[in-house]
Coordinates of C-alpha atoms and ligand atoms in Angstrom, one line a residue:
X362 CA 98.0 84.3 43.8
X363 CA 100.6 87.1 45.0
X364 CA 99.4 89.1 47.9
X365 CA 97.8 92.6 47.6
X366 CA 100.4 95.7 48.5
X367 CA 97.9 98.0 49.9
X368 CA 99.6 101.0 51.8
X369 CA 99.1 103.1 54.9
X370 CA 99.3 106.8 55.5
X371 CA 97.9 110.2 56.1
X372 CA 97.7 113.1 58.2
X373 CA 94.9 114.7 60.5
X374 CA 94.1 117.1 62.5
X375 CA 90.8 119.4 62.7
X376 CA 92.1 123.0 62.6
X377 CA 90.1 126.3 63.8
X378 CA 90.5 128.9 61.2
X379 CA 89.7 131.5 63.9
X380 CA 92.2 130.3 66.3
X381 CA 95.6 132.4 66.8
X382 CA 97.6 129.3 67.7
X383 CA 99.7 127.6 64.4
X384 CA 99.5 123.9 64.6
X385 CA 103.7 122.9 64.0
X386 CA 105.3 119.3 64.6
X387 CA 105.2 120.0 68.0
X388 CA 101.5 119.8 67.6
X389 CA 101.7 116.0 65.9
X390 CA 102.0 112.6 67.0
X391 CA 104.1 111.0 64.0
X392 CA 103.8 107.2 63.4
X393 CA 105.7 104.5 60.9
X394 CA 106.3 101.5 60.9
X395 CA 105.0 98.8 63.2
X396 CA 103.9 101.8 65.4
X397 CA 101.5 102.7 62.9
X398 CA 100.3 99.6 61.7
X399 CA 98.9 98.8 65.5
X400 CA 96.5 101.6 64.7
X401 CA 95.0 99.5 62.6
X402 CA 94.5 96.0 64.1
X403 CA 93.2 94.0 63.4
X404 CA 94.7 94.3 59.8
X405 CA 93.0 92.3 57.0
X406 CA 95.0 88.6 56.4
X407 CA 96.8 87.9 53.0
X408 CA 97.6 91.2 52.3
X409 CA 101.4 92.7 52.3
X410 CA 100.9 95.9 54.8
X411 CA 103.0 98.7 54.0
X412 CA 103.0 101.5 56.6
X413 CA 103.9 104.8 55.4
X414 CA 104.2 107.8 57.8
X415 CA 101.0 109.5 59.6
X416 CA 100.8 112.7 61.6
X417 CA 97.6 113.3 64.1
X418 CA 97.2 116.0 66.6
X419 CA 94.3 117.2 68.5
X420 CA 92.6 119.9 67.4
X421 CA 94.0 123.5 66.7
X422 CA 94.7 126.0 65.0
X423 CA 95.8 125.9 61.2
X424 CA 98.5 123.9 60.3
X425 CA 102.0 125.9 59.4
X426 CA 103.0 125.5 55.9
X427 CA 106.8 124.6 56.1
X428 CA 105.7 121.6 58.5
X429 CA 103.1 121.0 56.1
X430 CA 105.4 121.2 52.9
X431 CA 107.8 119.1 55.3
X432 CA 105.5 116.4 55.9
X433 CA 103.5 116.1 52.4
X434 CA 107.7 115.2 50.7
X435 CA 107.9 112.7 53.7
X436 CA 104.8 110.5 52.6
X437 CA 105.4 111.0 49.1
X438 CA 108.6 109.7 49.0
X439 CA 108.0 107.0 51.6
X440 CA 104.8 106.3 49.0
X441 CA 107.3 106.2 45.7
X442 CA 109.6 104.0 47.3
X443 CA 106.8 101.5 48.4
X444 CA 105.5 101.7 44.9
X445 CA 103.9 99.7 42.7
X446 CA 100.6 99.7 45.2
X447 CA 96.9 97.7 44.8
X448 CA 95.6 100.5 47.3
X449 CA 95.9 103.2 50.0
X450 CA 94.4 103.5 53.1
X451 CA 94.4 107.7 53.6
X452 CA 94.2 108.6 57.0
X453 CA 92.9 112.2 57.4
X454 CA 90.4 114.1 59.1
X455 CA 88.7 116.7 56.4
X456 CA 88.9 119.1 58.6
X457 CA 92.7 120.0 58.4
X458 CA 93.5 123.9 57.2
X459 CA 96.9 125.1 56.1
X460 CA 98.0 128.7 56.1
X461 CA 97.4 129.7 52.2
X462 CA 95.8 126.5 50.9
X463 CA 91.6 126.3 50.7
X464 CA 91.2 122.3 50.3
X465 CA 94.2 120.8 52.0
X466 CA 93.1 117.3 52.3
X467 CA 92.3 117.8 48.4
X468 CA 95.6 118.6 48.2
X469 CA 97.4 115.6 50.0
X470 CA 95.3 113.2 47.9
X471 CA 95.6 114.8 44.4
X472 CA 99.6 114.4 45.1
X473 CA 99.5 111.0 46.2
X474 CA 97.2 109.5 43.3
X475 CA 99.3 111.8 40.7
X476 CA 102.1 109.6 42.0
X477 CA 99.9 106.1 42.8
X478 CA 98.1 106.4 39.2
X479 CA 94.6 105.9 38.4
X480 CA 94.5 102.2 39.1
X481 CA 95.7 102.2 42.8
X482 CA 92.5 101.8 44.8
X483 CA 92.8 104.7 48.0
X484 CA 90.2 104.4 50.6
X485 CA 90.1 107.3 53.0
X486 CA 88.3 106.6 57.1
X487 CA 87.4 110.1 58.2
X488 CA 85.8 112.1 60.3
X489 CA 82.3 113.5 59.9
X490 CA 83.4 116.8 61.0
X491 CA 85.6 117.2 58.4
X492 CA 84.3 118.7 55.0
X493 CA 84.1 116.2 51.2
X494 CA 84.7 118.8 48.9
X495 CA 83.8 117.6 45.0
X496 CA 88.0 117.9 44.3
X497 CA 88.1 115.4 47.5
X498 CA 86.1 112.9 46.4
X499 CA 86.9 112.8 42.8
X500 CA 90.6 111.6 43.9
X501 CA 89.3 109.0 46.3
X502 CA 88.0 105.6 45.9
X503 CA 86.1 104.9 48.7
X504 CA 85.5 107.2 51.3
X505 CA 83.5 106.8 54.7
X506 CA 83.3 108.6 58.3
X507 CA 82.3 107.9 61.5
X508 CA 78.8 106.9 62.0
X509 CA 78.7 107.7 65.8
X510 CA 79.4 111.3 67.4
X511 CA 80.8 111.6 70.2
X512 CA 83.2 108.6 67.8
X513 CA 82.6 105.9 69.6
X514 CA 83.2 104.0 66.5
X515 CA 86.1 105.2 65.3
X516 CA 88.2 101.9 65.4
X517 CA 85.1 100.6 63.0
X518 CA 85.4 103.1 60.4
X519 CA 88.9 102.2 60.4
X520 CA 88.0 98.6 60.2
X521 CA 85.1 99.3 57.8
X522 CA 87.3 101.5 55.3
X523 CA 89.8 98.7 54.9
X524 CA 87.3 95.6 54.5
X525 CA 85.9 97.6 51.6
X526 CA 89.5 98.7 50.2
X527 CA 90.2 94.6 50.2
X528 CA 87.0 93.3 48.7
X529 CA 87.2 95.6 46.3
X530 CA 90.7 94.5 45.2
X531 CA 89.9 90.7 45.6
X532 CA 86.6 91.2 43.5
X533 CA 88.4 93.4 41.1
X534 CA 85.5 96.3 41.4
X535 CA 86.5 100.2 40.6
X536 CA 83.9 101.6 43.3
X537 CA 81.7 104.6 41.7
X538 CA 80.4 107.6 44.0
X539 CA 77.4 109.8 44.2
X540 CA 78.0 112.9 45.9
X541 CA 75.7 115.2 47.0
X542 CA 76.6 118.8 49.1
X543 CA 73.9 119.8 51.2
X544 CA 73.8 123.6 51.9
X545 CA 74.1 123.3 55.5
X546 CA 76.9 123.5 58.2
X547 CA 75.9 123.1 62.1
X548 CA 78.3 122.7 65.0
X549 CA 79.5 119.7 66.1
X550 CA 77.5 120.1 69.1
X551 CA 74.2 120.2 67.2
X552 CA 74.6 116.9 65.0
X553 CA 75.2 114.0 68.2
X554 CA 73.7 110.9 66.9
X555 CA 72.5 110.1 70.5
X556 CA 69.4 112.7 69.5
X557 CA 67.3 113.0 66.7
X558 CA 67.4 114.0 63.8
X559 CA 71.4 113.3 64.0
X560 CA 70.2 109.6 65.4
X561 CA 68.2 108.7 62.7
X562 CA 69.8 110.1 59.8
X563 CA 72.5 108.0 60.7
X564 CA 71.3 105.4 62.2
X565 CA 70.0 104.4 58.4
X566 CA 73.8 104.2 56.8
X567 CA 74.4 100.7 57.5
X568 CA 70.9 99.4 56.1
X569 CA 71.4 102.1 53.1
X570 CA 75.0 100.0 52.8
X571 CA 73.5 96.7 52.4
X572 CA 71.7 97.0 49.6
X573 CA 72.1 95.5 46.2
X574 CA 75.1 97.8 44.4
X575 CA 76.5 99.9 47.4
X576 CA 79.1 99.0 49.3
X577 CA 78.9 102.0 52.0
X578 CA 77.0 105.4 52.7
X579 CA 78.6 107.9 54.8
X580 CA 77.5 111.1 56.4
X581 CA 79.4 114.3 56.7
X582 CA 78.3 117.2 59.1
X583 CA 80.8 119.5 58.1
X584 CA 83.4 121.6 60.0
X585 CA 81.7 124.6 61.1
X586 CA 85.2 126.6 62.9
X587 CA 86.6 127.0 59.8
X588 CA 86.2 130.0 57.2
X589 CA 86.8 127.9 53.6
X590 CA 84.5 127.4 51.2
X591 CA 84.2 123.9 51.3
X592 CA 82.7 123.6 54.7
X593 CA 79.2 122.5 54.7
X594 CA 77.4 118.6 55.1
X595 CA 77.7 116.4 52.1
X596 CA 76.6 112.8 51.6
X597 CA 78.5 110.2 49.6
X598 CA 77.2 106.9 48.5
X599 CA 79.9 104.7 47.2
X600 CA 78.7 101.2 45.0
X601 CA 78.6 99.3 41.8
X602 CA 74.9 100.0 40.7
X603 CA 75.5 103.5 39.1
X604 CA 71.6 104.2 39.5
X605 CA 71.5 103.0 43.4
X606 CA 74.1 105.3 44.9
X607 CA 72.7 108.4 43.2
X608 CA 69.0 107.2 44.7
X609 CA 70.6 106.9 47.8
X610 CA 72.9 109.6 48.1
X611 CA 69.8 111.9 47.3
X612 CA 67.4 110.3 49.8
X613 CA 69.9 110.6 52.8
X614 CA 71.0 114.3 51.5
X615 CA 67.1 115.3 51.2
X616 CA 66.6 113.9 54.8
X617 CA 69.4 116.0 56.0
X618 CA 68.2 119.2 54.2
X619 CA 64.5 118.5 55.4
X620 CA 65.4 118.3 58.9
X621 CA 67.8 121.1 58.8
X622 CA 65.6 122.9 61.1
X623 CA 65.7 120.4 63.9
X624 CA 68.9 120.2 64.8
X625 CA 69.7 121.8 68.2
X626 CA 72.3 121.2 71.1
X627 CA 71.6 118.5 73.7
X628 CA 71.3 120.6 76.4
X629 CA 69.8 124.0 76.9
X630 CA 71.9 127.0 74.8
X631 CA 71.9 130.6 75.2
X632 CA 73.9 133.2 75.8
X633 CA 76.5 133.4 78.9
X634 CA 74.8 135.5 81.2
X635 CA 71.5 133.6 80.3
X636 CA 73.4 130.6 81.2
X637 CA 74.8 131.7 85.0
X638 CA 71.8 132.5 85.7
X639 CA 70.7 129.4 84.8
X640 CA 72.7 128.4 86.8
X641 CA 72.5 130.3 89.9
X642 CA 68.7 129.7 89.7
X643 CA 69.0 125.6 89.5
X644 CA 68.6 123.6 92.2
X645 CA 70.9 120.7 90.7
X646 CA 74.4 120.5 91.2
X647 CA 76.6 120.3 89.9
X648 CA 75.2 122.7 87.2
X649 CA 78.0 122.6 84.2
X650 CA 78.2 125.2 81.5
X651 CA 80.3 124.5 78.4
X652 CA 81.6 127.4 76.0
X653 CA 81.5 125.9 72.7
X654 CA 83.2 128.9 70.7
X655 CA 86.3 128.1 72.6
X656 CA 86.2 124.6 72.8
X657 CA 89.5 122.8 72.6
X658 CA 89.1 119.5 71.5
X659 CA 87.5 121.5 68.2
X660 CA 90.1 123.6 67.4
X661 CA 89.2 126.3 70.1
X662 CA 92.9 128.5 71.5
X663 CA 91.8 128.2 75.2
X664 CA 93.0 131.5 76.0
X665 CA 89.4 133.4 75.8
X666 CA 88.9 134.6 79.2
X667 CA 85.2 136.1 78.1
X668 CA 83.5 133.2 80.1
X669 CA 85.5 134.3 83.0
X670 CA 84.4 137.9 82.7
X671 CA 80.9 137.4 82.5
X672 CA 81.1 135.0 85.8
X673 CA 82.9 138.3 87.3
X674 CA 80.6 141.1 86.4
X675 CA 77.8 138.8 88.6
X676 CA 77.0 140.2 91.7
X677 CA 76.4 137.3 93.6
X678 CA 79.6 135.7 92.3
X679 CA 81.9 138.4 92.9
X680 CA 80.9 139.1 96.3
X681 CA 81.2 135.7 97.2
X682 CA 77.2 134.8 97.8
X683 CA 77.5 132.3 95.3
X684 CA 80.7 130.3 94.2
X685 CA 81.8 128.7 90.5
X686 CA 84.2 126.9 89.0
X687 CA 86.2 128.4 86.4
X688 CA 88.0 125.4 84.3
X689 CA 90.0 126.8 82.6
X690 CA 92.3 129.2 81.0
X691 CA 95.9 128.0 79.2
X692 CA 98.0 131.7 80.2
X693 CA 101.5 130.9 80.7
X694 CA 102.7 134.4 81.8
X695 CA 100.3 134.2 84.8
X696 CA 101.3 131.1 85.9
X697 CA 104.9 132.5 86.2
X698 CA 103.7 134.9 88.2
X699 CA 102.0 132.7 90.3
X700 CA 104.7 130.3 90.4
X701 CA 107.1 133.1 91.6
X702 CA 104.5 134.7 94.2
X703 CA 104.3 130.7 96.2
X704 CA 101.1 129.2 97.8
X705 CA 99.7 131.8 99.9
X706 CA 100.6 134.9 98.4
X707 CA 98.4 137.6 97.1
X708 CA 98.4 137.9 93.4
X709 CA 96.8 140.9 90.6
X710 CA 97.0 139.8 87.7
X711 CA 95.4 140.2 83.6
X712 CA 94.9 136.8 82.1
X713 CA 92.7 136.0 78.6
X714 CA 94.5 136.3 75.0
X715 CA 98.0 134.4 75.5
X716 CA 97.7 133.1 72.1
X717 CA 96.3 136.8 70.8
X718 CA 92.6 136.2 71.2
X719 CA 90.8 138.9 72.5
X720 CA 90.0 140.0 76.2
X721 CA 91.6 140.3 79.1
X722 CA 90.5 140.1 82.3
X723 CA 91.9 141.5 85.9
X724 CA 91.4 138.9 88.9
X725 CA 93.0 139.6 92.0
X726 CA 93.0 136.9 94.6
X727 CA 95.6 134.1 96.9
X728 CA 97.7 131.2 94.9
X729 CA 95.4 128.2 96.7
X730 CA 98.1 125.6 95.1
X731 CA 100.5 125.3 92.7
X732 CA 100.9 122.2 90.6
X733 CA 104.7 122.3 89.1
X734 CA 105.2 118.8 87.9
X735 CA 101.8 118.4 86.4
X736 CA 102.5 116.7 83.0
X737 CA 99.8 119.0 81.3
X738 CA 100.7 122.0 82.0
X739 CA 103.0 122.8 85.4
X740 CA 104.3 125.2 86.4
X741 CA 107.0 125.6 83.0
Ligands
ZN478 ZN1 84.6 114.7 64.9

């Protein structure tokens, strides 16, 4: 019996509508090849492995249309020359936005099944901070996120998106889907599965998944930085048993909705000056406070020195009474200054908005130490 010709490609990133910053190929780790096949050990025996292209970056801001434009001709060529295919694995996020397009993972996948055909099986692992829009999962076979935030298990979904793409082919099934959109969209920081209600809802995916008729049940949260109508939570239970998966896909969307209300951060939230003096007042250290409107590793410019100004405008701060930690700001043009003033030297400058956000902020004060071959960052 010839082998399977299942292929392997994609593109993510999880892009903050609200961030200046353009995410370009700079941005991108590009893979083919063997190099991207070792993303996916270990890969399922008896099946001919074709690797594609695939783009990831951390988060950022939205991605720049002519990269975009440059990328989506890569894969679809790479895709026609590989051609004819059993299945796809799609790599992608769900949370990626491009300047002038509302649904771009929609977008990637429409193009690649109008040039795969209906019969080509594509199976997408993603990320449940990305958003399953109706046009999304109407192009995909079988789709499934992580089942663990922080993703602990992201290597698994990867693993877990692939078995099913295989025993699907071997036992010649076309996979059907329930999907159901649940009118609610939380921060990242609000859904970890380490707490409840996050821990419970889906902590019940992989006993929903054994049941007769479904071969998986997947979660999404939703990408909250992100202005685009298809952001919101949305459950999709994929299966044989037409009746099962809606049953199921309703339960899990009606436990979401019903505990919509219980959500909440792992740690105490308020507002920044409620938070230093918080801080101030606790007798723990060290006493960390996170801003999670400009978080980085969701999307978040780095360059919004409000955090910083609020610290400032504290008495006990800026007389020196008390000390903190500011970590940090990304401000290029101040760290040339510093740079050119040496360790030592006094320094005034504005920092805050490098990338265009808003606020700036005046701190005066010595260079302690520069860093100038520090491969994140330096002093160029
Ligand atoms: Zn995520």
């Amino acid at each position: 019996m010839p082998h399977h010709r299942i292929a392997i490609g994609g593109m993510a990133i999880e892009s903050s509508t609200f961030s200046p910053h353009r995410s370009t190929v700079a941005d991108f780790t590009i893979r083919h090849g063997d190099d991207l096949l070792t993303r996916y050990e270990p890969l399922a025996p008896d099946v001919d492995w074709l690797p594609l292209v695939h783009a990831r970056a951390l988060p950022g801001g939205p991605v720049d249309p002519d990269f975009y434009l440059a990328f989506k001709a890569e894969l679809l060529e790479r895709l026609r020359a590989a051609r004819p295919l059993d299945g796809l694995v799609l790599d992608i996020h769900g949370a990626m936005s491009v300047v002038g397009l509302i649904d771009a993972e929609a977008d990637l996948a429409t193009a690649v099944r109008k040039l795969v055909g209906p019969a080509c099986l594509i199976s997408a692992p993603m990320d449940p901070h990305g958003n399953m829009s109706r046009r999304l999962v109407d192009v995909l076979d079988l789709a499934t996120s992580h089942r663990m935030s922080p993703h602990e298990d992201a290597a698994r979904t990867r693993e877990r998106a692939i078995a099913n793409l295989v025993r699907c082919l071997r036992e010649r099934v076309a996979p059907r889907r329930a999907w159901v959109r649940v009118p609610v969209l939380l921060a990242g920081e609000r859904a970890c599965t380490r707490d409840e209600p996050a821990r419970g809802i889906y902590g019940r995916l992989a006993e929903v998944e054994r049941r007769d008729g479904i071969i998986d049940a997947a979660v999404w949260t939703g990408y909250a930085w992100a202005d685009e109508p298809r952001c919101g939570a949305a459950v999709v239970v994929t299966g044989t048993d037409r009746d099962a998966i809606l049953r199921e896909a309703r339960a899990l969307a009606s436990a979401y909705w019903r505990a919509r209300t219980e959500f909440s951060f792992s740690a105490p939230a308020g507002d920044a000056d409620w938070c230093i003096a918080r801080g101030l007042g606790a007798r723990e250290r060290p006493f960390l406070i996170s801003d999670s409107g400009d978080n980085p590793t969701a999307g978040g410019a780095g360059d919004v020195a409000y955090m910083l100004a609020r610290l400032l405008a504290n008495a006990a701060i800026s007389s020196g009474q008390k000390t903190a930690i500011w970590a940090s700001l990304v401000d290029p043009a101040a760290v040339a200054r510093c740079v050119a003033a040496g360790e030592g030297a006094r320094v005034d400058l504005t920092v805050g908005g490098a990338f265009g956000s808003a606020g700036r902020v005046r701190l005066e004060g010595t260079v302690a130490r520069l860093a100038r071959d520090a491969p994140v960052g330096g002093a160029s």
